mmCIF file of N, CA and C and ligand atoms in Angstrom:
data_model
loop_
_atom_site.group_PDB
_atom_site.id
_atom_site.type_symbol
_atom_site.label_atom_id
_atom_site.label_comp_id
_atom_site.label_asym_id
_atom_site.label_seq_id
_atom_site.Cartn_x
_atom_site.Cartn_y
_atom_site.Cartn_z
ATOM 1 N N UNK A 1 -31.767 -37.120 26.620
ATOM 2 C CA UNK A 1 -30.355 -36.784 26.422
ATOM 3 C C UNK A 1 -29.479 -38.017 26.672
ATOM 4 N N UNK A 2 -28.700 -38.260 25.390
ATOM 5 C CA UNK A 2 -27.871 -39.576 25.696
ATOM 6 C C UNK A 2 -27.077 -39.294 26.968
ATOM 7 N N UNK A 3 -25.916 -38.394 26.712
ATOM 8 C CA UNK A 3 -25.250 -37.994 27.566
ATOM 9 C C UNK A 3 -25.291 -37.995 28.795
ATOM 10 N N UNK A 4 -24.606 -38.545 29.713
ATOM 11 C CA UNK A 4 -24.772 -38.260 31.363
ATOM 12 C C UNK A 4 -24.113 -36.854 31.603
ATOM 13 N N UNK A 5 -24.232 -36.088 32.644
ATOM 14 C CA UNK A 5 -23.351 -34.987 33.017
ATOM 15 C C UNK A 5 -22.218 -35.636 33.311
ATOM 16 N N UNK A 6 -21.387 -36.699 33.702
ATOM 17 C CA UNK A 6 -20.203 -37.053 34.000
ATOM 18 C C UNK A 6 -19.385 -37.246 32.731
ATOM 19 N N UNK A 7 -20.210 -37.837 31.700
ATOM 20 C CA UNK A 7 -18.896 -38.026 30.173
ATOM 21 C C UNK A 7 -19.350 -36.228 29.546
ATOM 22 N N UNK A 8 -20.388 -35.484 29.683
ATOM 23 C CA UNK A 8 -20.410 -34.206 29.615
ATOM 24 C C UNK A 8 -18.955 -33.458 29.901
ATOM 25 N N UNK A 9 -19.103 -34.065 31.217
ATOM 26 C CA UNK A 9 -17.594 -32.859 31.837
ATOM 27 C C UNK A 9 -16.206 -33.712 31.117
ATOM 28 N N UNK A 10 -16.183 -35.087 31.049
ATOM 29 C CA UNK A 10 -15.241 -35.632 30.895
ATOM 30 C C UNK A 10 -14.649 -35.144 28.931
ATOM 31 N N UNK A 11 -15.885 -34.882 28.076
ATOM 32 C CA UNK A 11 -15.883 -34.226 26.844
ATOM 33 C C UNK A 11 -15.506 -32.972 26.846
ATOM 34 N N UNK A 12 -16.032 -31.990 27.742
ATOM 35 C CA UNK A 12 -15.491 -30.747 28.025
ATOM 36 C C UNK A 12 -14.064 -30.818 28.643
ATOM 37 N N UNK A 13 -13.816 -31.607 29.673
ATOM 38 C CA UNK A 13 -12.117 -31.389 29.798
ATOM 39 C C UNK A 13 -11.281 -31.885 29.047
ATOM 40 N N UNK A 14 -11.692 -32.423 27.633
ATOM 41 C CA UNK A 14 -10.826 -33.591 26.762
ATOM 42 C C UNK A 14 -10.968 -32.201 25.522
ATOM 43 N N UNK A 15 -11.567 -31.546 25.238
ATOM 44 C CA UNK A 15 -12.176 -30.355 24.352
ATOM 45 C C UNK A 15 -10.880 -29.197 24.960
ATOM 46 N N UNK A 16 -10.942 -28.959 26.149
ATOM 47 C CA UNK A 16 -9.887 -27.627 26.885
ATOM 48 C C UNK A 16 -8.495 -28.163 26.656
ATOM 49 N N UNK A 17 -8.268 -29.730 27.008
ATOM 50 C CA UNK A 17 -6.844 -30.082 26.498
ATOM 51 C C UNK A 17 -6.712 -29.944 25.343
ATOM 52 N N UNK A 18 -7.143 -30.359 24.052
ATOM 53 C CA UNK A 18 -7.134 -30.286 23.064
ATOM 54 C C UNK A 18 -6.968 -28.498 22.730
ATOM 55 N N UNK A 19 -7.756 -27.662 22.908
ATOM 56 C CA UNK A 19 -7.737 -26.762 22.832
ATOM 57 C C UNK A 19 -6.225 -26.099 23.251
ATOM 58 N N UNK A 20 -6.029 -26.213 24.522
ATOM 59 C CA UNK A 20 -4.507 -26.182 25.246
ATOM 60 C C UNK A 20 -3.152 -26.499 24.258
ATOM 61 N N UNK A 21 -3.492 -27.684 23.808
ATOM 62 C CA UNK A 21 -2.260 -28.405 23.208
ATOM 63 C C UNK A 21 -2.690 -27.506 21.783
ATOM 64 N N UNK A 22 -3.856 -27.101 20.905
ATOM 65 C CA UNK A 22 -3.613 -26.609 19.804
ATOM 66 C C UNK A 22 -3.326 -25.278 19.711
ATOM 67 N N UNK A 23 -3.576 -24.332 20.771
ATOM 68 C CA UNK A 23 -2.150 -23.199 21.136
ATOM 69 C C UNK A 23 -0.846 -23.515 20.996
ATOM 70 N N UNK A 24 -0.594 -24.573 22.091
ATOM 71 C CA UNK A 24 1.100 -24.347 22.226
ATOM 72 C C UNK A 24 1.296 -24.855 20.731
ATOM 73 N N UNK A 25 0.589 -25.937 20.028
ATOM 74 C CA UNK A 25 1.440 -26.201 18.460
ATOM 75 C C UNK A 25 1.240 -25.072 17.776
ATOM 76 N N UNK A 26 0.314 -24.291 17.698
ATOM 77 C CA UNK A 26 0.346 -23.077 17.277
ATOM 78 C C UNK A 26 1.701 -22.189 17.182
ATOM 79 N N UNK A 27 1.559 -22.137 18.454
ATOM 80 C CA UNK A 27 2.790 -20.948 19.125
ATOM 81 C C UNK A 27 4.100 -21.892 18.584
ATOM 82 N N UNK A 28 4.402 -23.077 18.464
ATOM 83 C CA UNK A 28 5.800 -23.855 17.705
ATOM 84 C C UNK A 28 5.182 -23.581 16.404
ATOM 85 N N UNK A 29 4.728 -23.399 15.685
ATOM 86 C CA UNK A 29 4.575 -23.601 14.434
ATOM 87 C C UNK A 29 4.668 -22.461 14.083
ATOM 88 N N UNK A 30 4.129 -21.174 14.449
ATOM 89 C CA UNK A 30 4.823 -19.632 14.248
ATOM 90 C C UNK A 30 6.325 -19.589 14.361
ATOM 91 N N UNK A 31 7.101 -20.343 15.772
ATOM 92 C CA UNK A 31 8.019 -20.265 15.321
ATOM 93 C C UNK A 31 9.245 -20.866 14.117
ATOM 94 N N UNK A 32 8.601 -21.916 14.031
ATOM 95 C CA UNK A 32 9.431 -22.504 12.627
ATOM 96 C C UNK A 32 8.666 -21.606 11.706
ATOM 97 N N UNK A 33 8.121 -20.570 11.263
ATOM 98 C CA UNK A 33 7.806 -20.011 10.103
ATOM 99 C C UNK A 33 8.696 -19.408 10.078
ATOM 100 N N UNK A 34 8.948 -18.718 11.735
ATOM 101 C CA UNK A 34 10.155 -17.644 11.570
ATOM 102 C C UNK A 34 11.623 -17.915 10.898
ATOM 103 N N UNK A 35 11.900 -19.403 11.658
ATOM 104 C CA UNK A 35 13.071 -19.811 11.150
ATOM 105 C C UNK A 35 13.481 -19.878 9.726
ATOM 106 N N UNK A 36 12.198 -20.593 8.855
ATOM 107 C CA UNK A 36 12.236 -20.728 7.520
ATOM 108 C C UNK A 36 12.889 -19.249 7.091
ATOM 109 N N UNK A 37 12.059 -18.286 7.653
ATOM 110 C CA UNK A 37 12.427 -17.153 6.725
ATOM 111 C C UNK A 37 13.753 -16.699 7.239
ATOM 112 N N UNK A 38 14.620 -17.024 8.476
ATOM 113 C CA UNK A 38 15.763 -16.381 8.076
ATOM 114 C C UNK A 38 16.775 -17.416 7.411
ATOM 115 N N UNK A 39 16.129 -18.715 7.418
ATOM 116 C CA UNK A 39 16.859 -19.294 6.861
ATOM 117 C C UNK A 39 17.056 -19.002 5.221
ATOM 118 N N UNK A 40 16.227 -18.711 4.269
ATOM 119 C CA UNK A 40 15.836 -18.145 3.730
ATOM 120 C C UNK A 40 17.115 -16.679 2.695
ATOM 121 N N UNK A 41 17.022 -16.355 3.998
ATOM 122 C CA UNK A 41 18.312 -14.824 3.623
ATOM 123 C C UNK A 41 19.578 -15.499 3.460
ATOM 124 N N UNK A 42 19.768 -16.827 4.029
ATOM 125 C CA UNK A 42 21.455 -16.998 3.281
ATOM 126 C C UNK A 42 21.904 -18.333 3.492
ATOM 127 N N UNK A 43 20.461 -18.994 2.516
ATOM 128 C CA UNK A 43 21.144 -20.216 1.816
ATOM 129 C C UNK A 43 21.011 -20.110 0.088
ATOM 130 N N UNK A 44 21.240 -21.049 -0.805
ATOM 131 C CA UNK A 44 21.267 -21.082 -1.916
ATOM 132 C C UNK A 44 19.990 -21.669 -2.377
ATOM 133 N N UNK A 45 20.098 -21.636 -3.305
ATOM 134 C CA UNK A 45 18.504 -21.715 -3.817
ATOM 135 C C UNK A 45 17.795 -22.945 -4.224
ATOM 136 N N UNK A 46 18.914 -24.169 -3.830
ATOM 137 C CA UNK A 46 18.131 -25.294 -3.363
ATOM 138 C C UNK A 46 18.016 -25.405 -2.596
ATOM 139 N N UNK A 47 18.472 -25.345 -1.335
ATOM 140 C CA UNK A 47 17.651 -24.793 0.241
ATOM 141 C C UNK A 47 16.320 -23.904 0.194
ATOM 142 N N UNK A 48 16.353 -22.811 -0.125
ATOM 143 C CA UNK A 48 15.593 -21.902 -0.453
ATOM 144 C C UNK A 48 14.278 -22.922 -1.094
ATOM 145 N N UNK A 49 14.721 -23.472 -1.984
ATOM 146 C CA UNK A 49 12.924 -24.190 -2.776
ATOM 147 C C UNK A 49 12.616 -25.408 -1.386
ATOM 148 N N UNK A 50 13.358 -25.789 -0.587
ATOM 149 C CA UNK A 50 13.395 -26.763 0.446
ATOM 150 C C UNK A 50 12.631 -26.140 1.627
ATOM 151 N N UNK A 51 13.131 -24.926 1.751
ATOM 152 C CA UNK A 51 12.127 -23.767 2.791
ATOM 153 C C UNK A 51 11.068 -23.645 2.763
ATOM 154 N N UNK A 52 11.046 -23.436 1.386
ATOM 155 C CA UNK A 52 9.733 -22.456 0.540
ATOM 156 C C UNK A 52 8.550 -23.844 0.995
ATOM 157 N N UNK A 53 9.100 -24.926 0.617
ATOM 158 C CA UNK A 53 8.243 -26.060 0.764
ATOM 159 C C UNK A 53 7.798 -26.421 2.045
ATOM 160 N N UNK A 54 8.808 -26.332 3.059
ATOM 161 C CA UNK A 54 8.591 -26.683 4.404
ATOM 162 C C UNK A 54 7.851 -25.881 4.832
ATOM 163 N N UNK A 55 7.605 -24.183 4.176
ATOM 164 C CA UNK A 55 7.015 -23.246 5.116
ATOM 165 C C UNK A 55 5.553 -23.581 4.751
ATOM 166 N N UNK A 56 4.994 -23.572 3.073
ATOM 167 C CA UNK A 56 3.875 -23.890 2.314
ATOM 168 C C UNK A 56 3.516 -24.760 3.508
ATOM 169 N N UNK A 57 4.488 -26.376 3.816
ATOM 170 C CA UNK A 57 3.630 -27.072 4.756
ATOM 171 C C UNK A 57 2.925 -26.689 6.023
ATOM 172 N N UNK A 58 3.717 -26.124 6.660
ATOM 173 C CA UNK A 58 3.720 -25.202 7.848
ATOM 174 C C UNK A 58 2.647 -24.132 7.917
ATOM 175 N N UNK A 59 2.366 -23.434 6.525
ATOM 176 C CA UNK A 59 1.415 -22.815 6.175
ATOM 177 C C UNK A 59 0.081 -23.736 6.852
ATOM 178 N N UNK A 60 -0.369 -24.659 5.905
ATOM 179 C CA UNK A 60 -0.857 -25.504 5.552
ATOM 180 C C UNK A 60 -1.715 -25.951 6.910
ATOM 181 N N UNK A 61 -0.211 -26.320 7.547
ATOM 182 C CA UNK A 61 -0.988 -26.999 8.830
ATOM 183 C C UNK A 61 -1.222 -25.856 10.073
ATOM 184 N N UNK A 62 -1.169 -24.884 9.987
ATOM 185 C CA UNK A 62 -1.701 -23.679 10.881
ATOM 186 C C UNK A 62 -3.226 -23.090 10.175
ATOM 187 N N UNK A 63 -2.979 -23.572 8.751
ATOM 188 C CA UNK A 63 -4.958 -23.409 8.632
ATOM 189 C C UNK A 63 -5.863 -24.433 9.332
ATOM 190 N N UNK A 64 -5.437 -25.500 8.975
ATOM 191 C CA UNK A 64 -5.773 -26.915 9.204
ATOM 192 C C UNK A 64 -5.812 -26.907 11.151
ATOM 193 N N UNK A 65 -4.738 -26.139 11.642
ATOM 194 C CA UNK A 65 -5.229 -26.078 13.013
ATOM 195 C C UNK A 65 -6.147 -24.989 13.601
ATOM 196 N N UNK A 66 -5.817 -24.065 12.984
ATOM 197 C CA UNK A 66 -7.125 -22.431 13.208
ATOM 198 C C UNK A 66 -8.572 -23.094 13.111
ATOM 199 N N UNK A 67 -8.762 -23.909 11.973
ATOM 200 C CA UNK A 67 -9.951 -24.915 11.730
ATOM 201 C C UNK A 67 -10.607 -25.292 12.651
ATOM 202 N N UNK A 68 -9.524 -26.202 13.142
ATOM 203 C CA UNK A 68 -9.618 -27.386 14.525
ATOM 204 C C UNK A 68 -10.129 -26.437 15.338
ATOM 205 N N UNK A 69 -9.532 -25.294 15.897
ATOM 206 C CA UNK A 69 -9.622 -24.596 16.940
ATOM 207 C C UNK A 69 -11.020 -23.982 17.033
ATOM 208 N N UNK A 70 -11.561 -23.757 16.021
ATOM 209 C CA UNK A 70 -12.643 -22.945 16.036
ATOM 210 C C UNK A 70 -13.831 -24.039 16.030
ATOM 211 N N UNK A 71 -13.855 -25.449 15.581
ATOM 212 C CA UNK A 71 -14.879 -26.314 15.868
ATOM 213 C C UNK A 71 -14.842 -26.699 17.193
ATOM 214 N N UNK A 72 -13.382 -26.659 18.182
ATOM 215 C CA UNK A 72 -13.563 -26.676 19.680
ATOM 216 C C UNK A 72 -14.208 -26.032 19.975
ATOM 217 N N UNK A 73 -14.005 -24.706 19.900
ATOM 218 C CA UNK A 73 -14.403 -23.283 20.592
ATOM 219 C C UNK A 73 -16.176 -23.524 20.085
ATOM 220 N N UNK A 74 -16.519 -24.058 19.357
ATOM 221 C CA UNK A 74 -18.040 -24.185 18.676
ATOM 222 C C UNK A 74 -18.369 -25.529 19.681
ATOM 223 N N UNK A 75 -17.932 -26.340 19.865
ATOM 224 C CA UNK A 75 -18.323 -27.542 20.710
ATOM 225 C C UNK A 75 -18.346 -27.096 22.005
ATOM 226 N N UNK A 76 -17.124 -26.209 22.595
ATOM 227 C CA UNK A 76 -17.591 -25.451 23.760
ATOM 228 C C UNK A 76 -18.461 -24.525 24.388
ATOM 229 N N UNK A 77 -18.831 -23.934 23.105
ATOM 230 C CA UNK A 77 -20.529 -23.632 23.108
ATOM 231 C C UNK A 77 -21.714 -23.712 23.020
ATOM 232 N N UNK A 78 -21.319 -25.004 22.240
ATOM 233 C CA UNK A 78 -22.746 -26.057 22.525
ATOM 234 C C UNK A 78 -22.620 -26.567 23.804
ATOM 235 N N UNK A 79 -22.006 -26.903 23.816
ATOM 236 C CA UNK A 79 -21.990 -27.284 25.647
ATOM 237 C C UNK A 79 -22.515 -26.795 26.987
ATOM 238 N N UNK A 80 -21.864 -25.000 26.103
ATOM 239 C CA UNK A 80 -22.461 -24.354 27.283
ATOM 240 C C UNK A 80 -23.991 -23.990 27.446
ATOM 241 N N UNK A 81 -24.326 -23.743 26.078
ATOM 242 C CA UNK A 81 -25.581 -23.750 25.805
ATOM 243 C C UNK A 81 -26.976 -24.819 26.062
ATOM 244 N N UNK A 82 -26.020 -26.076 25.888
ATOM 245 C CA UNK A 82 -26.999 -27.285 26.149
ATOM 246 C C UNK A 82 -27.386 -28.003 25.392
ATOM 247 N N UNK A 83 -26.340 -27.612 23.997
ATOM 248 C CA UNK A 83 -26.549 -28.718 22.525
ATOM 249 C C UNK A 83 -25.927 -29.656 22.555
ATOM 250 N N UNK A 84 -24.960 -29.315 23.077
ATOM 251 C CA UNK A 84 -23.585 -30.132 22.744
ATOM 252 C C UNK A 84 -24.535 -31.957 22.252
ATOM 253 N N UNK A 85 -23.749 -32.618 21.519
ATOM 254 C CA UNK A 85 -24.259 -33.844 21.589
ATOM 255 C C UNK A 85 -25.495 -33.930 20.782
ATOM 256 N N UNK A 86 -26.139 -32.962 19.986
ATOM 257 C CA UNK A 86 -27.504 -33.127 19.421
ATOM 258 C C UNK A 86 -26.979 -33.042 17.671
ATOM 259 N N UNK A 87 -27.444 -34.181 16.999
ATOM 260 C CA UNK A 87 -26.907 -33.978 15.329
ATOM 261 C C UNK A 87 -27.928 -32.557 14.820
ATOM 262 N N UNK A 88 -26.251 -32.038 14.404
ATOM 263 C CA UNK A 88 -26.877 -30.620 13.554
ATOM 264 C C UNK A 88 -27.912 -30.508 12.566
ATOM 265 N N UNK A 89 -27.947 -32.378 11.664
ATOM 266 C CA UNK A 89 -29.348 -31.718 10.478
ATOM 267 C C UNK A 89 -30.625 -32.684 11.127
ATOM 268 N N UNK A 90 -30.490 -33.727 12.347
ATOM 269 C CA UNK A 90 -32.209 -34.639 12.317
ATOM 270 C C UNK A 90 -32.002 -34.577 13.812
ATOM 271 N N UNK A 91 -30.893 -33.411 14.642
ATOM 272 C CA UNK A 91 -31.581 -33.184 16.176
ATOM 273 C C UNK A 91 -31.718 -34.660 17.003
ATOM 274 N N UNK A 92 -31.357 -35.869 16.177
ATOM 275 C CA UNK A 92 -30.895 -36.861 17.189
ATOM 276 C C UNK A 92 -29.794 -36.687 18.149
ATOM 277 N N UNK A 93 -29.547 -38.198 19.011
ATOM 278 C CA UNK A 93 -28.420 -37.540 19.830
ATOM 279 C C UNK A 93 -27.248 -38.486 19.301
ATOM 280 N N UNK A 94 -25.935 -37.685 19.442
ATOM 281 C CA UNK A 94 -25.226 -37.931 18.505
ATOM 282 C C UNK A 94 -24.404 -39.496 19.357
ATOM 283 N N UNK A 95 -23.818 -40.447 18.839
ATOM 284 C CA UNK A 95 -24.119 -41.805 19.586
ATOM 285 C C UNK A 95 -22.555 -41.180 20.245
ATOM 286 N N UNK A 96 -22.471 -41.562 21.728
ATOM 287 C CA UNK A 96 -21.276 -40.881 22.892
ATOM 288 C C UNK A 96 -20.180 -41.365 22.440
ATOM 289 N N UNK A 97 -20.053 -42.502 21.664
ATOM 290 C CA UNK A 97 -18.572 -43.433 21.289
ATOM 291 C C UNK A 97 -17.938 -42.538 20.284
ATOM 292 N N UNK A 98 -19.402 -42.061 19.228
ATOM 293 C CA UNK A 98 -18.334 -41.183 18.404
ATOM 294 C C UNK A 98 -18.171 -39.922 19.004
ATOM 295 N N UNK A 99 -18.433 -39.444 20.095
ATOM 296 C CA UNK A 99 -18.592 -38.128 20.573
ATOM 297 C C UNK A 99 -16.804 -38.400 21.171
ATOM 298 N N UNK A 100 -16.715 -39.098 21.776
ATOM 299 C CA UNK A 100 -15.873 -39.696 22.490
ATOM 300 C C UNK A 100 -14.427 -39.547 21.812
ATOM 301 N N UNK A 101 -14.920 -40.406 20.189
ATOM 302 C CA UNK A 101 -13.391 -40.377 19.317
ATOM 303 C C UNK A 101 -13.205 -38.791 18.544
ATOM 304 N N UNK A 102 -14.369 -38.590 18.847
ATOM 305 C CA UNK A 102 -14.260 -37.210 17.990
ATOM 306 C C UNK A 102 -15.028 -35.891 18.532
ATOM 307 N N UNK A 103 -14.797 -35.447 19.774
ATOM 308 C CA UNK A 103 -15.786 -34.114 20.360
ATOM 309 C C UNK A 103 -15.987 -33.584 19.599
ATOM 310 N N UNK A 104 -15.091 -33.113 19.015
ATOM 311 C CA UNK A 104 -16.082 -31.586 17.963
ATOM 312 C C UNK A 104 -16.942 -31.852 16.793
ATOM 313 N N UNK A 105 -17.633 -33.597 16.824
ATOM 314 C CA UNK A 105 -18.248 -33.933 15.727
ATOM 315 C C UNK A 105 -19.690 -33.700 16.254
ATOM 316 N N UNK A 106 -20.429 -32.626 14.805
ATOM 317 C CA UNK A 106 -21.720 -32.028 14.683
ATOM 318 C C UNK A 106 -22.966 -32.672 14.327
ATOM 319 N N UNK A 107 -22.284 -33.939 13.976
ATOM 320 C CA UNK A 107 -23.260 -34.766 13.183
ATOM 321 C C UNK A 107 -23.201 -36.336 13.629
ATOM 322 N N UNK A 108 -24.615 -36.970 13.393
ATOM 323 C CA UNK A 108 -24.592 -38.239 14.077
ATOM 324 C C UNK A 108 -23.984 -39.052 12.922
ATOM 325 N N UNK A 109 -23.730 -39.999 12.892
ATOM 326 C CA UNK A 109 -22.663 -41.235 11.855
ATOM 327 C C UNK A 109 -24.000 -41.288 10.275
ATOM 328 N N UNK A 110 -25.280 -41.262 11.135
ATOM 329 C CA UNK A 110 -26.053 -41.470 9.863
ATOM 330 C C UNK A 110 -26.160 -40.333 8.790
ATOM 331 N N UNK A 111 -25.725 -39.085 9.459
ATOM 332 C CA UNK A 111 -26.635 -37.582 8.322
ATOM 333 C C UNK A 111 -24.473 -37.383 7.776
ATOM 334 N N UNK A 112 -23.496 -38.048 8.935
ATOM 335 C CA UNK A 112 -22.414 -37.662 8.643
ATOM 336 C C UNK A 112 -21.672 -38.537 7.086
ATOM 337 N N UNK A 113 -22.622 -39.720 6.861
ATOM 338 C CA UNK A 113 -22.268 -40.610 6.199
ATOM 339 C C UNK A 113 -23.020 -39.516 5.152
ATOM 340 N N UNK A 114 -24.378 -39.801 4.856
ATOM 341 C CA UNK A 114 -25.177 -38.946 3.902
ATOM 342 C C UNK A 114 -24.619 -37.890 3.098
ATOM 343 N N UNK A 115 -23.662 -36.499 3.975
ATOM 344 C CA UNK A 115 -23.123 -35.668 3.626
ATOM 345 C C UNK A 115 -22.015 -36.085 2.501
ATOM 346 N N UNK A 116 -21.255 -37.247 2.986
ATOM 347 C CA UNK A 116 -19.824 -37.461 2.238
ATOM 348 C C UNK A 116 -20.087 -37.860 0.750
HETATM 349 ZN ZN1 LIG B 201 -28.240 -36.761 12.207
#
């Protein structure tokens, strides 16, 4: 196992912040949906296509974070389990630097390159 238990925990508490912080943008980003839409009831209808656009984005980036959230919540179970850190298709160990820039990455740089 590459991994020591000390960058283990230090990946797991960098995984819970992350996790932490992609709630609360969550919870702001529901609320500007709200806003869009009352903004919505009484502007004119170049505002209105200006909304429509801002919300699409807004859309957009609450999939793009539900995403995120659920490859944490998957890295936090490898973890708990005892994978964490093992590439998903050749079971090497995944090298700690990229674990580091990127926790919730499943794959080592070589099978991750392959895929693209
Ligand atoms: Zn691999």
């Amino acid at each position: 196992m590459a991994l020591s238990e000390n960058d283990l925990q230090k990946l797991k508490l960098q995984l819970l912040k992350l996790k932490s912080e992609m709630i609360g943008a969550a919870e702001t980003g529901e609320m500007a949906e709200e806003v869009v839409e009352l903004d919505q009831a009484r502007v004119g209808r170049l505002s209105r296509m200006d909304a429509m656009q801002a919300q699409a984005m807004s859309v957009e980036t609450g999939r793009r974070r539900r995403l995120q959230l659920v490859e944490i919540e998957k890295a936090l179970e490898r973890i708990e389990a005892g994978e964490y850190g093992e590439c998903l298709e050749c079971d090497e160990d995944i090298h700690p630097g990229r674990l580091d820039a990127k926790p919730t990455a499943t794959l080592c740089i070589a099978c991750a390159e392959a895929l693209e």
